[in-house]
Amino acid sequence: MDGSEILLLGFHHLERLNSLFFLLLLLIYCVTICGNLLIIVVVSSSRSLHSPMYFFLTQLSISDVLLTTTIVPNMLHTLLHEGTSLSLNSCLVQFYLFIAAEASECLLLTVMSYDRYQAICNPLRYASVIDLTFCLRAILFFWLGIFSMELMVVLTMKHLDFCGNVIDHFFCDLEPLLELSCSDTFIMKLETLFLVIFLAICPVTVIIVSYVYIIFTILKIPSVTGRQKTFSTCSAHLTVVSLFYGSLITIYVFPRKQNAKTYLSLFYTVVTPLLNPIIYSLSNTDVKRALTTLFKITKSHIL
């Protein structure tokens, strides 16, 4: 193996469970892709779901498809062959797409929380603030901004000298890649810190502030039924936010052994993209109604 190749060890500790784990991940991957594509189709085909919140939900599904497709197919290959090798460029491309998908999810969850804030706290101004122009500008800024900023990090990483070539992980993450470098990584870490502040800390601050205002507004509603009905409009989003940020904080903030990090990383790379469409479809009456209508129309065309 030459110096330009990176060896991913994957789940070499599983031994005889590799085949079973492969089948489980393959099933999860298929369900994840189908679930997120179904959300996109349902929202696009149902006029009742043509609102900013569901528009951002389709973008979240696109982000989940990008994330899981970037990680899982190569992971399956790693399980089959008990490790796999990638060129350094392929490893950096995977890292680029991974951090772009994660960053887009951070920003999408943020703008969705802002949407809920405007809908609950300023309902009379909602239509004038969260309009089609706002949605399109936000998405254009998110995707172009994210891919541009993340490219800066990856290009800096490409100019590092790598002395090692073995990563005890199932994908090319930031920390394992930096551990392979024998160059000075100060600039790289500085760029990463800037992106973490802009793409993670600032968004989570906006989410927290939005929900503080939302909670205070809900508590002012006199009837219990009214409070429950209002809270139900943001319960799915709050659940997704808790799962997403909870898994990231657990892995990247609290120090753990590499084996533990490897298995915990499965949660935000595999499990979260699977759960997002399930949470939104099961807890949202409008989505369930649109799904039922879509299935009836599809069934009538088939029969």
Coordinates of C-alpha atoms in Angstrom, one line a residue:
M1 CA 0.0 0.0 0.0
D2 CA 1.5 3.4 -1.0
G3 CA 1.6 6.5 1.1
S4 CA -1.4 8.1 -0.7
E5 CA -3.8 5.4 0.6
I6 CA -5.8 5.4 3.8
L7 CA -6.7 2.2 5.5
L8 CA -10.1 2.2 7.3
L9 CA -10.3 -0.6 9.9
G10 CA -14.0 -0.2 10.4
F11 CA -15.5 -2.7 12.9
H12 CA -12.6 -5.1 13.1
H13 CA -13.6 -5.9 16.7
L14 CA -16.9 -7.5 15.6
E15 CA -15.3 -10.6 14.1
R16 CA -18.0 -13.2 13.5
L17 CA -20.8 -10.6 13.8
N18 CA -19.7 -8.8 10.6
S19 CA -22.3 -10.6 8.3
L20 CA -25.2 -9.9 10.7
F21 CA -24.1 -6.3 11.2
F22 CA -23.8 -5.9 7.4
L23 CA -27.4 -7.1 6.8
L24 CA -28.7 -4.8 9.6
L25 CA -26.9 -1.7 8.2
L26 CA -28.0 -2.6 4.6
L27 CA -31.7 -2.8 5.8
I28 CA -31.3 0.5 7.7
Y29 CA -29.7 2.2 4.7
C30 CA -32.6 1.1 2.4
V31 CA -35.3 2.2 4.9
T32 CA -33.5 5.5 5.4
I33 CA -33.3 6.3 1.7
C34 CA -36.9 5.2 1.1
G35 CA -38.2 7.2 4.1
N36 CA -36.4 10.4 3.2
L37 CA -37.4 10.2 -0.5
L38 CA -41.0 9.5 0.6
I39 CA -41.0 12.7 2.7
I40 CA -39.7 14.7 -0.3
V41 CA -42.3 13.1 -2.7
V42 CA -45.2 13.6 -0.2
V43 CA -44.4 17.3 0.5
S44 CA -43.8 18.0 -3.2
S45 CA -47.1 16.4 -4.3
S46 CA -49.4 17.6 -1.5
R47 CA -50.6 21.2 -1.7
S48 CA -51.5 21.2 2.0
L49 CA -47.8 20.8 2.8
H50 CA -46.6 23.6 0.6
S51 CA -45.5 25.8 3.5
P52 CA -42.0 27.0 4.7
M53 CA -41.8 24.4 7.5
Y54 CA -42.3 21.5 5.1
F55 CA -40.0 23.1 2.5
F56 CA -37.2 23.0 5.0
L57 CA -38.2 19.5 5.9
T58 CA -37.5 18.4 2.3
Q59 CA -34.1 20.0 2.5
L60 CA -33.5 18.2 5.8
S61 CA -34.3 14.9 4.0
I62 CA -31.9 15.8 1.1
S63 CA -29.2 16.4 3.7
D64 CA -30.0 13.1 5.4
V65 CA -29.8 11.3 2.0
L66 CA -26.4 13.0 1.3
L67 CA -25.1 12.0 4.8
T68 CA -26.1 8.4 4.8
T69 CA -25.0 7.9 1.1
T70 CA -21.6 9.4 1.9
I71 CA -21.0 7.1 4.9
V72 CA -23.0 3.8 4.7
P73 CA -22.0 2.3 1.3
N74 CA -18.3 2.5 2.1
M75 CA -19.1 1.2 5.6
L76 CA -20.8 -1.9 4.1
H77 CA -17.8 -2.5 1.9
T78 CA -15.6 -2.2 5.0
L79 CA -17.7 -4.8 6.8
L80 CA -17.6 -7.2 3.9
H81 CA -13.8 -7.0 3.5
E82 CA -12.9 -6.4 7.2
G83 CA -11.4 -3.1 6.3
T84 CA -10.9 -1.1 3.2
S85 CA -8.4 1.3 1.6
L86 CA -9.2 4.6 0.1
S87 CA -7.0 7.1 -1.8
L88 CA -6.2 10.2 0.2
N89 CA -8.3 12.2 -2.2
S90 CA -11.3 9.9 -1.8
C91 CA -10.9 10.1 1.9
L92 CA -10.9 13.9 1.8
V93 CA -14.0 13.9 -0.5
Q94 CA -15.8 11.7 1.9
F95 CA -14.8 14.0 4.8
Y96 CA -15.9 17.1 2.7
L97 CA -19.4 15.6 2.0
F98 CA -19.8 14.4 5.5
I99 CA -19.1 17.8 7.2
A100 CA -21.2 19.6 4.5
A101 CA -24.2 17.3 5.3
E102 CA -23.7 17.8 9.1
A103 CA -23.4 21.5 8.7
S104 CA -26.5 21.8 6.5
E105 CA -28.5 19.8 9.1
C106 CA -27.3 22.3 11.8
L107 CA -28.4 25.3 9.8
L108 CA -31.7 23.7 8.6
L109 CA -32.7 22.8 12.2
T110 CA -31.9 26.4 13.1
V111 CA -34.0 28.0 10.5
M112 CA -36.8 25.5 11.3
S113 CA -36.7 26.6 14.9
Y114 CA -36.9 30.3 13.7
D115 CA -39.9 29.3 11.6
R116 CA -41.6 27.8 14.7
Y117 CA -40.7 31.0 16.7
Q118 CA -42.4 33.3 14.1
A119 CA -45.4 31.0 13.7
I120 CA -46.1 30.8 17.5
C121 CA -44.8 34.1 18.8
N122 CA -45.6 36.4 15.9
P123 CA -48.4 34.7 14.0
L124 CA -49.7 37.9 12.4
R125 CA -46.3 38.7 10.9
Y126 CA -45.5 35.1 10.0
A127 CA -46.6 35.2 6.3
S128 CA -44.7 38.4 5.6
V129 CA -41.5 37.3 7.3
I130 CA -41.3 33.6 6.3
D131 CA -42.2 33.9 2.7
L132 CA -41.0 32.1 -0.5
T133 CA -38.2 34.6 -1.0
F134 CA -36.9 34.1 2.5
C135 CA -37.0 30.3 2.1
L136 CA -35.1 30.3 -1.3
R137 CA -32.5 32.8 0.0
A138 CA -31.9 30.8 3.1
I139 CA -31.4 27.5 1.3
L140 CA -29.2 29.1 -1.4
F141 CA -27.1 30.7 1.3
F142 CA -26.9 27.5 3.3
W143 CA -25.8 25.2 0.5
L144 CA -23.4 27.6 -1.3
G145 CA -22.0 28.9 2.0
I146 CA -21.5 25.5 3.5
F147 CA -19.8 24.0 0.5
S148 CA -17.6 27.0 0.1
M149 CA -16.5 27.2 3.7
E150 CA -16.0 23.4 4.0
L151 CA -13.9 23.5 0.8
M152 CA -11.5 25.9 2.5
V153 CA -10.9 23.4 5.4
V154 CA -10.5 20.4 3.0
L155 CA -8.0 22.3 0.8
T156 CA -6.0 23.2 3.9
M157 CA -6.0 19.6 5.0
K158 CA -4.9 18.5 1.5
H159 CA -1.6 20.4 2.0
L160 CA -0.8 18.6 5.2
D161 CA 1.9 15.9 5.3
F162 CA 0.5 12.5 6.4
C163 CA 2.9 10.2 8.1
G164 CA 0.4 7.4 8.9
N165 CA -2.2 5.7 6.8
V166 CA -4.4 3.7 9.3
I167 CA -7.6 5.0 10.7
D168 CA -9.4 3.0 13.4
H169 CA -12.8 4.2 12.2
F170 CA -15.4 3.4 9.6
F171 CA -15.2 6.8 7.8
C172 CA -12.7 9.7 7.4
D173 CA -13.5 12.0 10.3
L174 CA -11.6 15.1 11.3
E175 CA -9.8 13.9 14.4
P176 CA -8.5 10.6 12.9
L177 CA -7.2 12.4 9.9
L178 CA -5.4 15.0 12.0
E179 CA -3.8 12.3 14.0
L180 CA -2.2 10.9 10.8
S181 CA -0.6 14.3 10.0
C182 CA 3.0 15.1 10.9
S183 CA 2.6 18.7 9.9
D184 CA 1.7 21.7 12.0
T185 CA -2.1 21.6 12.2
F186 CA -2.6 25.0 14.0
I187 CA -4.1 26.7 10.9
M188 CA -6.3 23.7 10.3
K189 CA -7.6 23.7 13.9
L190 CA -8.1 27.5 13.7
E191 CA -10.3 27.1 10.6
T192 CA -12.2 24.2 12.2
L193 CA -12.8 26.4 15.4
F194 CA -14.2 29.2 13.2
L195 CA -16.6 26.8 11.4
V196 CA -17.7 25.2 14.7
I197 CA -18.6 28.6 16.1
F198 CA -20.4 29.7 12.9
L199 CA -22.0 26.4 12.0
A200 CA -22.7 24.8 15.4
I201 CA -22.4 27.1 18.4
C202 CA -24.3 30.1 16.8
P203 CA -27.1 27.8 15.4
V204 CA -27.7 26.0 18.7
T205 CA -27.8 29.4 20.5
V206 CA -30.5 30.6 18.1
I207 CA -32.4 27.3 18.7
I208 CA -32.3 27.7 22.4
V209 CA -33.3 31.3 22.4
S210 CA -36.2 30.5 19.9
Y211 CA -37.5 27.8 22.2
V212 CA -37.2 29.9 25.3
Y213 CA -39.6 32.5 23.6
I214 CA -41.8 29.7 22.3
I215 CA -42.1 28.1 25.8
F216 CA -43.0 31.5 27.4
T217 CA -45.6 32.2 24.7
I218 CA -47.1 28.7 25.1
L219 CA -47.3 29.2 28.9
K220 CA -49.4 32.3 28.3
I221 CA -52.1 30.4 26.5
P222 CA -55.0 30.1 29.0
S223 CA -56.4 26.6 28.0
V224 CA -54.5 23.3 28.4
T225 CA -55.9 22.2 25.0
G226 CA -54.5 25.3 23.4
R227 CA -51.1 24.8 24.9
Q228 CA -50.9 21.2 23.9
K229 CA -52.1 21.9 20.3
T230 CA -49.5 24.7 20.0
F231 CA -46.7 22.6 21.4
S232 CA -47.5 19.7 19.1
T233 CA -46.6 21.9 16.1
C234 CA -42.9 21.9 17.2
S235 CA -42.6 18.7 19.1
A236 CA -41.2 16.7 16.1
H237 CA -38.6 19.4 15.4
L238 CA -37.6 19.6 19.1
T239 CA -37.2 15.8 19.2
V240 CA -35.0 15.8 16.1
V241 CA -32.9 18.7 17.5
S242 CA -32.4 16.8 20.8
L243 CA -31.3 13.6 19.0
F244 CA -29.0 15.4 16.6
Y245 CA -27.2 17.7 19.0
G246 CA -27.3 15.2 21.9
S247 CA -25.3 12.7 19.8
L248 CA -22.8 15.3 18.6
I249 CA -22.2 16.6 22.1
T250 CA -21.8 13.1 23.5
I251 CA -19.1 12.2 20.9
Y252 CA -17.2 15.4 20.3
V253 CA -17.3 17.1 23.7
F254 CA -16.9 14.3 26.2
P255 CA -13.6 12.3 25.9
R256 CA -14.0 8.6 25.1
K257 CA -11.9 5.7 23.8
Q258 CA -11.7 5.3 20.1
N259 CA -13.8 2.1 20.1
A260 CA -16.6 3.8 21.9
K261 CA -16.4 6.8 19.5
T262 CA -16.6 4.5 16.5
Y263 CA -19.8 2.9 17.7
L264 CA -21.4 6.1 19.0
S265 CA -20.7 7.7 15.6
L266 CA -23.2 5.3 14.2
F267 CA -26.0 7.3 15.9
Y268 CA -25.6 10.5 14.0
T269 CA -24.4 9.0 10.7
V270 CA -26.9 6.1 10.5
V271 CA -29.6 6.2 13.1
T272 CA -30.5 9.9 13.0
P273 CA -31.1 10.0 9.2
L274 CA -33.3 6.9 9.7
L275 CA -35.3 8.4 12.6
N276 CA -35.9 11.9 11.1
P277 CA -38.6 11.0 8.5
I278 CA -40.2 8.5 11.0
I279 CA -40.5 11.2 13.7
Y280 CA -42.0 13.7 11.3
S281 CA -44.4 11.3 9.7
L282 CA -45.6 9.7 12.9
S283 CA -46.1 12.8 15.0
N284 CA -47.5 15.1 12.3
T285 CA -51.1 14.8 11.4
D286 CA -50.7 16.8 8.1
V287 CA -47.9 14.5 6.9
K288 CA -49.9 11.3 7.9
R289 CA -52.9 12.6 6.0
A290 CA -50.9 13.5 2.9
L291 CA -49.2 10.0 3.1
T292 CA -52.6 8.4 3.2
T293 CA -53.8 10.4 0.2
L294 CA -50.7 9.6 -1.8
F295 CA -51.0 5.9 -1.1
K296 CA -54.7 6.0 -2.2
I297 CA -53.8 7.8 -5.4
T298 CA -50.9 5.4 -6.1
K299 CA -53.1 2.4 -5.4
S300 CA -55.9 3.6 -7.8
H301 CA -53.3 4.1 -10.6
I302 CA -51.8 0.7 -10.1
L303 CA -55.2 -1.1 -10.0

